[in-house]
Coordinates of C-alpha atoms in Angstrom, one line a residue:
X1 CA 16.4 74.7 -23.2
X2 CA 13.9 72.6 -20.7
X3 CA 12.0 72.4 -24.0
X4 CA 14.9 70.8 -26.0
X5 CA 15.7 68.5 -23.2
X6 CA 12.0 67.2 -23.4
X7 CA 11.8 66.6 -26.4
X8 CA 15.3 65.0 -26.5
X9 CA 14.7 62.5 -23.7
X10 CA 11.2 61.6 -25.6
X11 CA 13.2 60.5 -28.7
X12 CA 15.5 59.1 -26.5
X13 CA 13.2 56.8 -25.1
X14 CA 11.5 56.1 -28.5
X15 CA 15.3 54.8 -29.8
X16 CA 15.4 52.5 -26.9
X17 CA 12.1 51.1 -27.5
X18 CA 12.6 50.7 -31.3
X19 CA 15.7 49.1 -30.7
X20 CA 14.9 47.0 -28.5
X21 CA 11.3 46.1 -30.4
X22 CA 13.5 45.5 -33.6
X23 CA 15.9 43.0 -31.5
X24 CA 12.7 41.0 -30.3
X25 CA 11.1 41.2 -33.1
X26 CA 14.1 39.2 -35.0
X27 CA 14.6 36.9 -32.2
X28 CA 11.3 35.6 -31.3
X29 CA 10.3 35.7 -35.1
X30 CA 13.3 34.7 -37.3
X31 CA 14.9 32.4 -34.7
X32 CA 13.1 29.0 -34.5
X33 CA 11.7 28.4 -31.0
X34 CA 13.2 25.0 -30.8
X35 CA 16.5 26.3 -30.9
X36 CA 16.4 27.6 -27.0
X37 CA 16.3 23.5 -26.6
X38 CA 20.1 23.3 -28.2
X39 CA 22.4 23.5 -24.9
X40 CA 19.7 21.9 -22.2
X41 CA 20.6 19.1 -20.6
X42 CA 17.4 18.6 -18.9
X43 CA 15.9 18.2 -22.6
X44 CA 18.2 15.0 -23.8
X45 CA 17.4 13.0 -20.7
X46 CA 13.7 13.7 -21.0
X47 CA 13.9 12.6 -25.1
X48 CA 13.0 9.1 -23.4
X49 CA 9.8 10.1 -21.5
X50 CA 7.6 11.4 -24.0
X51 CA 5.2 12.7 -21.7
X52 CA 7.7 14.4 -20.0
X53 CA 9.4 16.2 -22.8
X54 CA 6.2 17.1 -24.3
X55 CA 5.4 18.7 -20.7
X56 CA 9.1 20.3 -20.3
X57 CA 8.8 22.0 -23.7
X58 CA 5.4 23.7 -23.5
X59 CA 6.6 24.7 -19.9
X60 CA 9.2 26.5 -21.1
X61 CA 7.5 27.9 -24.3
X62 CA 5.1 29.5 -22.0
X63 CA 7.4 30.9 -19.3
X64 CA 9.1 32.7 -22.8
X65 CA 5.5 33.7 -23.9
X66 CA 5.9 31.9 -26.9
X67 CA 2.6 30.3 -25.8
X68 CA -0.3 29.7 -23.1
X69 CA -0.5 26.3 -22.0
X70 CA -2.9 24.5 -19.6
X71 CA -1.7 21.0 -18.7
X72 CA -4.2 18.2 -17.8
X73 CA -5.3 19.0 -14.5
X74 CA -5.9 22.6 -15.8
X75 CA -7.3 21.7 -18.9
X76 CA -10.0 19.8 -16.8
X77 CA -10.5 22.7 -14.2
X78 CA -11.2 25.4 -17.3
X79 CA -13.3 23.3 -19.3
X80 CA -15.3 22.0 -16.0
X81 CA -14.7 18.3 -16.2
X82 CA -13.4 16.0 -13.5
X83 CA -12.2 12.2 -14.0
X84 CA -15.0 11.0 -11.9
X85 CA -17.3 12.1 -14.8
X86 CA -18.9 9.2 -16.6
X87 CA -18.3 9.9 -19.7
X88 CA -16.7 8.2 -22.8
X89 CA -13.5 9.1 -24.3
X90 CA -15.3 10.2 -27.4
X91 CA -17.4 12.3 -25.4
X92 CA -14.9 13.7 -23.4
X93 CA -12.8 14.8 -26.6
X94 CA -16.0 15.9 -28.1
X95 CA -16.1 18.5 -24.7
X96 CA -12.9 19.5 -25.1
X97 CA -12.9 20.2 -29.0
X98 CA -15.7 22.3 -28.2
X99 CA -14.1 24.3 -26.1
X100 CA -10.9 24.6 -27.6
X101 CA -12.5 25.9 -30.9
X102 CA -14.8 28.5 -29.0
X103 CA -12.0 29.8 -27.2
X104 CA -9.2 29.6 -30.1
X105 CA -6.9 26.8 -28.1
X106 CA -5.2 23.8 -30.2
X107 CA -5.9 20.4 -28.2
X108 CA -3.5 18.1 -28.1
X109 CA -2.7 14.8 -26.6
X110 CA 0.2 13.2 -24.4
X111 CA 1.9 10.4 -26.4
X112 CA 1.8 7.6 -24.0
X113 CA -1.1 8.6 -21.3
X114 CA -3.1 10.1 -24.3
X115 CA -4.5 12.7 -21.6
X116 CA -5.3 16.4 -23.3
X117 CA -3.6 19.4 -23.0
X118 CA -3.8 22.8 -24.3
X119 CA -1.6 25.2 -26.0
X120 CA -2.5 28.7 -27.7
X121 CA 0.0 30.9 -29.2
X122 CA 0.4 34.3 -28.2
X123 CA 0.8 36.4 -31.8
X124 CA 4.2 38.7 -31.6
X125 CA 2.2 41.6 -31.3
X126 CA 0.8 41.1 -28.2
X127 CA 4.2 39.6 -26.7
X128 CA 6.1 43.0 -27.3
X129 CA 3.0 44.8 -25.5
X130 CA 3.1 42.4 -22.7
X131 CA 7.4 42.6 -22.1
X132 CA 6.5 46.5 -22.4
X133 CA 3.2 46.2 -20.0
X134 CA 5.7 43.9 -17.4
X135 CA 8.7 45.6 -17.8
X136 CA 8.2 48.1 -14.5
X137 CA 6.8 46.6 -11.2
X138 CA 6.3 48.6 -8.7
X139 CA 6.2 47.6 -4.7
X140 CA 3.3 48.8 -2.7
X141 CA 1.3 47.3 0.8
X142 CA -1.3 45.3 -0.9
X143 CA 1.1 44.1 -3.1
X144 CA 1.1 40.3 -0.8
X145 CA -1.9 38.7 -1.3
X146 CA -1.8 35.8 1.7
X147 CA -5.4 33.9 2.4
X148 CA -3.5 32.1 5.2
X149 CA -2.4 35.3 6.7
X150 CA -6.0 37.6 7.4
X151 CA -3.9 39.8 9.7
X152 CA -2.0 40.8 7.4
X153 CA -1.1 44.9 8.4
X154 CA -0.7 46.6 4.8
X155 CA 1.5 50.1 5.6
X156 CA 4.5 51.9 5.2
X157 CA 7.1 53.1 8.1
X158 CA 10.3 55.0 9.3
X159 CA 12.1 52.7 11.9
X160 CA 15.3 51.8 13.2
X161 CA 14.6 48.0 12.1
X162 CA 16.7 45.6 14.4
X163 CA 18.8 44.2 11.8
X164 CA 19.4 46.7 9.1
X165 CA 19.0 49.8 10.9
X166 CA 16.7 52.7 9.9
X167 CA 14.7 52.2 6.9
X168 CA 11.7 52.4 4.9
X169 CA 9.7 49.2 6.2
X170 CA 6.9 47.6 4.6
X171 CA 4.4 44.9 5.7
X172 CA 1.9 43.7 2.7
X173 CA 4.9 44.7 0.5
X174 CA 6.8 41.7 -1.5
X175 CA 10.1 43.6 -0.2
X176 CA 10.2 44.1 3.6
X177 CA 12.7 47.0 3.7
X178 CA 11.4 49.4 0.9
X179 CA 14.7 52.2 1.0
X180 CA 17.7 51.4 3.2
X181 CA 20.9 52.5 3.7
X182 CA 24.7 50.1 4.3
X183 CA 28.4 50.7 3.7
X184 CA 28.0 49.5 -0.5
X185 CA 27.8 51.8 -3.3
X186 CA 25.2 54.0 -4.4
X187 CA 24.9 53.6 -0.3
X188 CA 21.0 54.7 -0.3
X189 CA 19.2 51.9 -1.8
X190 CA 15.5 51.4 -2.7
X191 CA 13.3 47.9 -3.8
X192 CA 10.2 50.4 -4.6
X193 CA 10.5 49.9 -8.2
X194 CA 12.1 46.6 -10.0
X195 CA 12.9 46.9 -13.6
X196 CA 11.2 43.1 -14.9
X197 CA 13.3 41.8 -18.3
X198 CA 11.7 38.6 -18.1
X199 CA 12.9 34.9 -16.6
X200 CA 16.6 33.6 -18.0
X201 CA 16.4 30.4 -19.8
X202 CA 18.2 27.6 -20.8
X203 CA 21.3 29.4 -18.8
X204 CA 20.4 30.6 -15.2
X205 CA 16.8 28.5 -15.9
X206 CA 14.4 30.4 -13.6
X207 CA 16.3 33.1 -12.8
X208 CA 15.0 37.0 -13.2
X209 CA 17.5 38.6 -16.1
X210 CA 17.6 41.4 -13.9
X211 CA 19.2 39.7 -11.1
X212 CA 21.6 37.5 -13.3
X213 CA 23.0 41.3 -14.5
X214 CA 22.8 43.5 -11.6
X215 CA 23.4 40.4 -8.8
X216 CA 26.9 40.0 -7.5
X217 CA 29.0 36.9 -8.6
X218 CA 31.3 34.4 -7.7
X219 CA 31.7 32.8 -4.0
X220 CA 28.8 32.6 -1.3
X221 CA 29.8 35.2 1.2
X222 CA 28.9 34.2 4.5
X223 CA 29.4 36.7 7.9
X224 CA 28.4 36.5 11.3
X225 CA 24.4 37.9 11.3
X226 CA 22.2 38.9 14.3
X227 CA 18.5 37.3 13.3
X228 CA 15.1 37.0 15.1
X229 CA 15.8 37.5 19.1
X230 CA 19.3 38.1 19.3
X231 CA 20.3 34.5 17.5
X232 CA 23.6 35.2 15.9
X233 CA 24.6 32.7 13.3
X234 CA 27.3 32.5 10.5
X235 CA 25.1 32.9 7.0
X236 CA 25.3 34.0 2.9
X237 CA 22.2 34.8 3.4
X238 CA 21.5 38.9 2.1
X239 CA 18.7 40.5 4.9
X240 CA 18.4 43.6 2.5
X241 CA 16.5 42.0 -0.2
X242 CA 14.0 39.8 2.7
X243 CA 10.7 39.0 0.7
X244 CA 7.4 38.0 1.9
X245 CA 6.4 34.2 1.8
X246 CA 3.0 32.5 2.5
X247 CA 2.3 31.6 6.1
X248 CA 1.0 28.3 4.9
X249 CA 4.8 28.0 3.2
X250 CA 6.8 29.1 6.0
X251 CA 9.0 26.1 7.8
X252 CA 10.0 25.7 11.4
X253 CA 13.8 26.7 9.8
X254 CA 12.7 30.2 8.9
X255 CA 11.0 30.9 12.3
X256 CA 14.2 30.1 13.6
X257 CA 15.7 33.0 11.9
X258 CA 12.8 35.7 11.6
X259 CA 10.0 37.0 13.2
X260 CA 7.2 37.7 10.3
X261 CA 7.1 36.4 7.1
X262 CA 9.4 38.0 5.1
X263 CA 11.8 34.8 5.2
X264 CA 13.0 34.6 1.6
X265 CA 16.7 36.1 1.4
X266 CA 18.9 36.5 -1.7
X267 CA 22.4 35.0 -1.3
X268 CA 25.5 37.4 -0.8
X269 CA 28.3 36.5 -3.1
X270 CA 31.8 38.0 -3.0
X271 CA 32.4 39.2 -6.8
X272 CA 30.5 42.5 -8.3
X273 CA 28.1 42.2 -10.9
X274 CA 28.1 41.8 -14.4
X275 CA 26.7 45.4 -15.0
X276 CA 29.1 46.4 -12.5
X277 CA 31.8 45.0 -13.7
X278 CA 31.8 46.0 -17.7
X279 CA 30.5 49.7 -16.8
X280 CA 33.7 50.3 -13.9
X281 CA 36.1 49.2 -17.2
X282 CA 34.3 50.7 -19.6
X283 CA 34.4 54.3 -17.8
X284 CA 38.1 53.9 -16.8
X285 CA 38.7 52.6 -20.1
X286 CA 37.3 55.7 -21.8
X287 CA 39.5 58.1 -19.4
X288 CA 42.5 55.9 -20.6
X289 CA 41.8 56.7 -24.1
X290 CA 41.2 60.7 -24.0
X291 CA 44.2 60.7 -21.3
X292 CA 46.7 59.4 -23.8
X293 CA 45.0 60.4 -27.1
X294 CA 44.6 64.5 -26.1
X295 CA 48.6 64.8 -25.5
X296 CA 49.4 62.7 -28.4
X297 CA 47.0 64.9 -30.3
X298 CA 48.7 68.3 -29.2
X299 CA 52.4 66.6 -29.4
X300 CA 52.0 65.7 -33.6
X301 CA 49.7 68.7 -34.1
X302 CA 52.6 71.0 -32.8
X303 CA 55.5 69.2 -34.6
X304 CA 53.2 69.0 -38.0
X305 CA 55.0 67.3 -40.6
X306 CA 58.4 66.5 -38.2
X307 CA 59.2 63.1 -36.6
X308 CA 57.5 63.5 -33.8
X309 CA 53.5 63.8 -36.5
X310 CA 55.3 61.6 -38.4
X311 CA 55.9 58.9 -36.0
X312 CA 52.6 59.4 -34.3
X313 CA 50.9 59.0 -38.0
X314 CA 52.7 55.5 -38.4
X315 CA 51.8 54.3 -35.2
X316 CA 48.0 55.2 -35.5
X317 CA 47.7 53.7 -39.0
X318 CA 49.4 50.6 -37.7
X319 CA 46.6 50.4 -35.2
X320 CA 43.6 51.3 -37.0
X321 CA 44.8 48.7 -39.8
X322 CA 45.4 45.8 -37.4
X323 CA 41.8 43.9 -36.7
X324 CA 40.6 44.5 -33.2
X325 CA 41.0 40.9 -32.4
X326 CA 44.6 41.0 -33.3
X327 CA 45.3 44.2 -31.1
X328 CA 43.8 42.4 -28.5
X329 CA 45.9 39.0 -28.3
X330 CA 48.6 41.1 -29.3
X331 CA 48.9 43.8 -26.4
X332 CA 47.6 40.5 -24.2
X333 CA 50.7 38.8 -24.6
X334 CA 52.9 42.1 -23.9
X335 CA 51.3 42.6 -20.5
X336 CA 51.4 38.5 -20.1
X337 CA 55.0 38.6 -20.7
X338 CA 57.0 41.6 -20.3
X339 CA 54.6 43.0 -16.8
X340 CA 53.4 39.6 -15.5
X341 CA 49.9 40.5 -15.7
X342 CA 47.5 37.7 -15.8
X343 CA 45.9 37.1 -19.6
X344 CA 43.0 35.6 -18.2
X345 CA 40.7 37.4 -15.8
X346 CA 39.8 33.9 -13.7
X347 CA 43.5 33.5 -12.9
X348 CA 43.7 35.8 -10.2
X349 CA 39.8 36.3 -9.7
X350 CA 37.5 39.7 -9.4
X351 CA 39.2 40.7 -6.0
X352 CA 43.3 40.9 -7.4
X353 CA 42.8 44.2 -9.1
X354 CA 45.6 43.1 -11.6
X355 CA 42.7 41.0 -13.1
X356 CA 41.2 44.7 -14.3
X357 CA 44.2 45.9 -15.9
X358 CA 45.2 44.3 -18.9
X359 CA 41.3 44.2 -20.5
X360 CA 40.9 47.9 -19.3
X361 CA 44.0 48.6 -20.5
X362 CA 43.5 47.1 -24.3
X363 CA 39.6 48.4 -24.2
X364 CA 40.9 52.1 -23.5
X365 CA 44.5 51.6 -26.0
X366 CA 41.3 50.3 -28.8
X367 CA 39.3 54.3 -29.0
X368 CA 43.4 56.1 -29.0
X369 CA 43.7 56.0 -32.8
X370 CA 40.6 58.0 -33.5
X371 CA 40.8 60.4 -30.9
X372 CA 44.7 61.2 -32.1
X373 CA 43.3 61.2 -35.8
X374 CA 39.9 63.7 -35.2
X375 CA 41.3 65.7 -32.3
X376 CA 45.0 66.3 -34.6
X377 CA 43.0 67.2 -37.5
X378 CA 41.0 69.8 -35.7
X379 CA 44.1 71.6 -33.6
X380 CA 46.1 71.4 -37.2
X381 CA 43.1 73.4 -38.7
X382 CA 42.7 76.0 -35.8
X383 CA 46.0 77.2 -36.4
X384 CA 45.5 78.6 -38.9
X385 CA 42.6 80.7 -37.0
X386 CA 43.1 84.6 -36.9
X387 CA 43.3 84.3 -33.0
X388 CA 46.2 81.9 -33.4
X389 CA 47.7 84.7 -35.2
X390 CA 46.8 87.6 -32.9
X391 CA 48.3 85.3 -30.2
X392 CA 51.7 85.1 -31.8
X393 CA 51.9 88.5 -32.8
X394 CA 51.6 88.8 -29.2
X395 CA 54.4 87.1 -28.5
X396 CA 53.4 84.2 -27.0
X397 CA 55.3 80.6 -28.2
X398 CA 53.7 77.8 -30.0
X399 CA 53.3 75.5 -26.5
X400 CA 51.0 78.5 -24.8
X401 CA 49.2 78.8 -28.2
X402 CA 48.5 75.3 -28.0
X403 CA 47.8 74.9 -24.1
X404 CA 45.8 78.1 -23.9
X405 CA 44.0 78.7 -26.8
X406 CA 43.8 76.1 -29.6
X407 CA 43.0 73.3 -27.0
X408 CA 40.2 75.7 -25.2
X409 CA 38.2 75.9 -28.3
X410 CA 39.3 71.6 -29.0
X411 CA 38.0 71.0 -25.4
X412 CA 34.5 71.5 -27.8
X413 CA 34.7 68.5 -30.1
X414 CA 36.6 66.5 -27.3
X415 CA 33.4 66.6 -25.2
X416 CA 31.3 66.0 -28.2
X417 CA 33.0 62.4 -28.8
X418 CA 33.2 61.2 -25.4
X419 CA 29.7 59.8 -26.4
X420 CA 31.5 58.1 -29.0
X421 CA 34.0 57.0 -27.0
X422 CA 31.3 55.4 -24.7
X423 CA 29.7 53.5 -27.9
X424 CA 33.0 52.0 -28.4
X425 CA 34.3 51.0 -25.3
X426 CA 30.7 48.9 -24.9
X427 CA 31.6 47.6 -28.3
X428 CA 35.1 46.2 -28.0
X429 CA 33.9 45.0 -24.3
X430 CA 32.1 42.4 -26.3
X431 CA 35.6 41.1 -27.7
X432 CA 37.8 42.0 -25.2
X433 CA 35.5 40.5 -22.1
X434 CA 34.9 37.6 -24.2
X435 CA 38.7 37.0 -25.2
X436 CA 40.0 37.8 -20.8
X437 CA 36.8 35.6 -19.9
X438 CA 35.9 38.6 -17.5
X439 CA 32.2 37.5 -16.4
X440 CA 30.5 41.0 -17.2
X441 CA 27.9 42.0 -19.9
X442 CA 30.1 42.0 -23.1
X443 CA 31.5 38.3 -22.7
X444 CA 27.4 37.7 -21.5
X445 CA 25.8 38.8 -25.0
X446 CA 27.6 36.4 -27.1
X447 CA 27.2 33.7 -24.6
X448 CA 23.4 33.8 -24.5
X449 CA 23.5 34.5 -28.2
X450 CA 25.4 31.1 -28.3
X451 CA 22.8 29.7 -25.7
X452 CA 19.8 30.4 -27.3
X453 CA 18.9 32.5 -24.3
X454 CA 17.2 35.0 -25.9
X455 CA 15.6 36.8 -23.1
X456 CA 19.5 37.7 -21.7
X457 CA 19.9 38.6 -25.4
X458 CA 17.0 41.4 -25.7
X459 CA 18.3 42.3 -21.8
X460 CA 21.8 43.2 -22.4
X461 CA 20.7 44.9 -26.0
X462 CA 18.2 46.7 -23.9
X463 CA 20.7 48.0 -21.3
X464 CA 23.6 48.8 -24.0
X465 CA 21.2 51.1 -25.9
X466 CA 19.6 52.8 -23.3
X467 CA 23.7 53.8 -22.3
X468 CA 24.2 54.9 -26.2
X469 CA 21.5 56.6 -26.3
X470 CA 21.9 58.7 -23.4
X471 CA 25.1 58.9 -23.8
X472 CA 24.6 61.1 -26.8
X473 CA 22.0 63.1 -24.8
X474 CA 24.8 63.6 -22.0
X475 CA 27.4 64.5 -24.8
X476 CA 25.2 67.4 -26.2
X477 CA 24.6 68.3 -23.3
X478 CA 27.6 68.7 -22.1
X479 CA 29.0 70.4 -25.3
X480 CA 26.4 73.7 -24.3
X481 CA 28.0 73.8 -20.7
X482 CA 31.7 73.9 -22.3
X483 CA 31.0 76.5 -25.1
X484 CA 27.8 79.4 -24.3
X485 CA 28.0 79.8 -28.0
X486 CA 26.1 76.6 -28.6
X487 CA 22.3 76.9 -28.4
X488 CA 20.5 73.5 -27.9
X489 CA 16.9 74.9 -28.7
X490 CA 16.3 76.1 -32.4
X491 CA 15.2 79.4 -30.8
X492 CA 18.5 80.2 -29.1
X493 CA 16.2 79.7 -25.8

């Protein structure tokens, strides 16, 4: 069994990084690199600044690792030359072509100040390794490394801390409070190990992925805060997520606030994440589905072949006909009209929980027709078991047939396509988010697919697969816990 589960998670992991691989591979092969310029407004204004634009783009090229790029004043620091160097213009080219061919660089030139710059591609290969090599950062003491700050402590230590109460605290660490604890779910919270996906662009330019997905949304949240000495002010700002800053850097503002030099605070905002968000309606959407598609399923398989089956049959095929987008607008303009719900998830806003229903609702109603189909199927078949006989020779009626036996042996493929279920609900989020405009991770993918952002892209593909994926794992799983009879390892171990 341990084996099995090894071996397992291994593959699991090796699907996620294929996946993912595949996905960047397409994207930052296939996809012209220009294209991330389509929706930037920065980029039109600069079209009039050549020098600018030319700047702006192999900025942004590089912080995608499309490309290395050393501007003019780095150019000259590598190569070793200064402008107070005598030298002719032919000379000084001659330098820099030297350079640039020795150390595989393409020189270029500014269109108006004719000053050099240097760009070198980075080949796909070692762009994968490098999102791979990045992808888990880990906080430690020497992780800070401050020249203007030589008594700097580097250590880890248990305290009550003044304003968050006890917690892990580092100094020399980028995050001051390394596990803490507060009133928000999981409750115990760590910033030991970051998960790095890269830096958004054009949409939320400059902003971690990982942040944009896992950060809360909407309105700053502001609350009265007790800072450095006792000063109580009204602030957004979030004291869990304090990071270190230079001394050098520090203003006479953030003294006022705090005592050392972890200064630089995340804003609080009042709406959950996007990850948040799409996985709290995808799992109640999933219960939805199996909590009307398992009585539907026993209701036709017991009346098989009377109105009730039949009824149920009509109803299903109507629904696995109709296109998903149809279903959707559909059922939206049920609950707009006949309940008063709100058909568009901005209306009312992520605190109104009637904002939740209708797009859970529709995501759920979306998995009911093949759960009814497989699970009916299945019950029809076992009743024609020899213990379905033995049971009625023993007197017992059809509905304790059904309740106590037939459905204990379904409960087996039920748990086996909850995985399923789990695929499905993050595929019709896509659609469904999109169509209520409910700022989580579905509506996200098509809108940095839209936006050229193709770092969000490969994020949210990452994050969707590793959930498939283990999904599956959890389904198996779960599937030897329900029935003994099922042996994960080939060896019955």
């Amino acid at each position: 069994m341990k084996r099995y589960l090894l071996f397992r998670v291994l593959r699991s992991i090796l699907s996620i990084f294929l996946v993912t691989t595949l996905t960047y591979a397409v994207i930052y092969s296939l996809v012209p690199r220009k294209t991330i310029f389509q929706n930037d407004v920065n980029y039109g204004k600069l079209k009039a600044k050549p020098d600018e634009l030319a700047d702006y783009e192999n900025t942004a090229f590089s912080k995608m690792g499309y490309i290395e790029y050393y501007t003019t004043k780095e150019l000259k620091k590598e190569v070793g030359s200064s402008s107070s160097e005598k030298a002719s213009s032919e000379q000084l080219e001659e330098k820099y072509q030297d350079w640039a061919k020795k150390n595989g660089w393409t020189l270029k030139q500014f269109p108006i100040s004719k000053e050099y710059y240097a760009t070198k591609d980075i080949p796909l290969v070692k762009r994968v390794v490098n999102f791979y090599a990045n992808m888990i950062q880990i906080d430690h003491p020497w992780k800070v490394k401050d020249a203007s700050n030589p008594n700097l402590k580097h250590s880890l230590r248990i305290e009550n801390d003044e304003l968050v109460g006890w917690a892990l605290v580092g100094s020399g660490t980028q995050y001051k409070y390394q596990i803490y604890f507060n009133g928000q779910f999981p409750y115990i919270h760590q910033n030991i190990v970051h998960l790095n996906l890269g830096t958004s662009y054009p949409t939320f330019a400059g902003q971690a992925v990982t942040s944009i997905i896992s950060g809360r949304q909407g309105k700053t949240e502001s609350t009265e805060t007790t800072f450095n000495d006792d000063f109580t002010a009204r602030s957004s700002a979030n004291i869990y997520l304090r990071q270190y800053q230079k001394t050098k850097n520090i203003s006479s503002r953030d003294k006022k606030y705090f005592s050392d030099n972890y200064v630089i605070t995340d804003t609080n905002h009042q709406d959950p994440s996007m990850i948040s968000t799409s996985f709290r309606m995808g799992a109640v959407a999933v219960i939805i589905a199996y909590a009307i598609g398992i009585p539907a399923a026993m209701l036709m398989a017991r009346y098989k072949g009377k109105i009730p089956d039949k009824a149920g049959i009509a109803i299903v095929t109507v629904l696995i006909s109709v296109p998903s987008l149809a279903f959707i607008y559909f059922f939206r303009f049920i609950g707009s009209s006949w309940f008063s719900l709100p058909d568009s998830f901005p209306a009312l806003g992520a605190q109104d929980i009637r904002s939740y229903i209708l797009p859970t609702v529709i995501l759920g109603l979306l998995s009911v027709s093949g759960i009814v189909i497989w699970l009916r199927r299945y019950m029809i078949d076992q009743q024609s078991s020899d213990y379905v006989k033995f049971a009625k020779a023993k007197g017992l009626n059809a509905k304790e047939i059904a309740r106590k036996h037939i459905f204990k042996n379904a409960a087996i493929p039920i748990v086996n396509g909850i995985p399923g279920s789990i695929i499905g609900a993050i595929a019709g989020a896509t659609i469904t988010e999109t169509v209520f405009a409910v700022p989580g991770m579905g509506k996200m993918l098509p809108d940095a697919i839209i936006a050229h952002n193709n770092p969000l892209v490969i994020a949210i593909v990452f994050v969707f697969t590793t959930v498939s994926v283990f999904s599956i794992l959890a389904g198996d799983i779960a599937m030897a816990l329900v029935d003994p009879r099922i042996k994960l390892s080939s060896g019955g171990k």
